[in-house]
Amino acid sequence: MIPHKPTSFHIKSFGCQMNVYDGARMAELLEAEGMHAADAGVAELVVLNTCHIREKAAEKVYSDIGRIAKRDGGKPMIAVAGCVAQAEGAEIPRRARAVDLVVGPQAYHRLPALIANAVAGRQAIDTDMPTVSKFDALPGRRAGSPNAFLTVQEGCDKFCTYCVVPYTRGAEVSRPWGAIVDEAKALVDGGAREITLLGQNVNAWEDQGRGLHDLIEALAAMPGLVRIRYTTSHPNDMADGLIAAHRDIPKLMPFLHLPVQAGSDRILKAMNRSHDVTSYLKLIDRVRSARPDIAVSGDYIVGFPGESEADFQATLDVVRAIGHAQAFSFKYSPRPGTPAATMGDQVPAEVMDERLQRLQALLTEQQHAFNRATIGRTCEVLIERDGKQPGQRLGKSPWLQSVLLDGGVVGDLVEVEVVGAGPLSLVGVRPERAAA
Ligand code: 5AD
Ligand code: SF4
């Protein structure tokens, strides 16, 4: 390993948007320390910001470590951050000796001290969950693109029986109102036009009796900020005020990621989801009464222990009843320390594969249908970045669909007519161009 403090870094984030946010904040912290961002092939410090939610994601870290340690440019300092760091801690350098530093998701504000320890050959492992918030110790925000993430809530108290999050990210904690508003202002001053509020249970956010809808209302009053989104939500925390916000606040985008996970009440009970199919569908009805065009997204797990073909059919039924704009689906993955990992009646891998394929076929069909339904409509698109072709731009519709455009300025909110739709994206033209 390099015998001096690294001068350059590369951060690779896996998993959820909260890791993307943490990765951005680590980059800001390292830049404040005088380091600069570089490619993975040459950076003197490589940070793997990991995900522990499923076994495949967690195991990928080890193959990545091996590859980075053997890269052509010589071995960099290797740091493992994120949820694998939290879950496996000191076990990581025992298993992968190339790892110099381990830092959990609540401790990354201490990265500079850990780097100094690693350079000095001292142990550099920190998986504390300190009571003083890391946010207070981090440098201020910069916006790097028109759309920014802002973590407002972390952790989970729900203890779904398959999930590691309550163990890796800890109990539900809401950041204070003032800190969030200040961070949002800094992001908007830096050029952000859309902010996505993040939390493992973002709709459980609260501060002295104020809920997420109050926060959204306050942010909507901020000049320069044109779009607000939030994710991920839990059905039990979907307050009336938040539903009403979808009717009353135009800057709140018509998109809701609200996982139901499965369509069989028996499985939902075994998952400890504390909602059933009927209550979930009623909730979706109420949200749609408030905002009829809302795009509904979700997460599904197939092959939870004990899931029968009839249970799986019930999942397909609930998907049909909801009609998703998009949704994610996963094979159940037993996670160490979770109650479901030791439940009997684990579903064989080939059955899970086959169910996942059927579910994904249905979800793809729904997504394509949702996209096709926007053809001919005019909507606003926030241009986020350049596309692959010369002159092409990529933006997002209000319903979070990717839209390909023939030109425009990154950061602009433009009126677009949708002229084409594939399963994954739309093609749009700006009406003045269409007329020309
Ligand atoms: N196996 C498969 N999927 C899981 N998820 C969480 N834990 C597991 C697991 N053990 C899924 C859930 C959650 C999403 C982020 O990941 O659907 O909503
Ligand atoms: Fe995991 Fe359930 Fe908490 Fe979501 S609500 S993070 S699935 S325990």
Short mmCIF file of C-alpha atoms and ligand atoms in Angstrom, two decimals, residues 53 155-166 200-201 232 234 261 273, ligand 2:
data_model
loop_
_atom_site.label_atom_id
_atom_site.label_comp_id
_atom_site.label_asym_id
_atom_site.label_seq_id
_atom_site.Cartn_x
_atom_site.Cartn_y
_atom_site.Cartn_z
CA ILE A 53 -29.52 -6.29 1.39
CA GLY A 155 -32.89 3.50 9.87
CA CYS A 156 -35.87 1.26 10.33
CA ASP A 157 -37.93 0.04 13.30
CA LYS A 158 -40.22 -2.23 11.29
CA PHE A 159 -38.20 -5.45 11.45
CA CYS A 160 -39.59 -7.22 8.42
CA THR A 161 -38.38 -10.77 8.99
CA TYR A 162 -36.23 -10.94 5.82
CA CYS A 163 -34.47 -7.61 6.13
CA VAL A 164 -31.05 -6.57 7.43
CA VAL A 165 -31.70 -2.83 7.38
CA PRO A 166 -32.75 -2.49 11.05
CA GLN A 200 -35.32 3.97 4.57
CA ASN A 201 -38.77 4.96 5.84
CA THR A 232 -38.80 4.95 0.16
CA HIS A 234 -43.83 2.33 4.20
CA GLN A 261 -43.60 -6.94 -1.09
CA ARG A 273 -45.28 -6.42 7.25
FE1 SF4 B 2 -36.38 -3.60 5.63
FE2 SF4 B 2 -39.02 -3.76 6.19
FE3 SF4 B 2 -37.52 -1.74 7.21
FE4 SF4 B 2 -38.07 -1.79 4.57
S1 SF4 B 2 -39.60 -1.58 6.24
S2 SF4 B 2 -36.08 -1.38 5.54
S3 SF4 B 2 -38.06 -3.97 4.14
S4 SF4 B 2 -37.30 -3.93 7.69
#
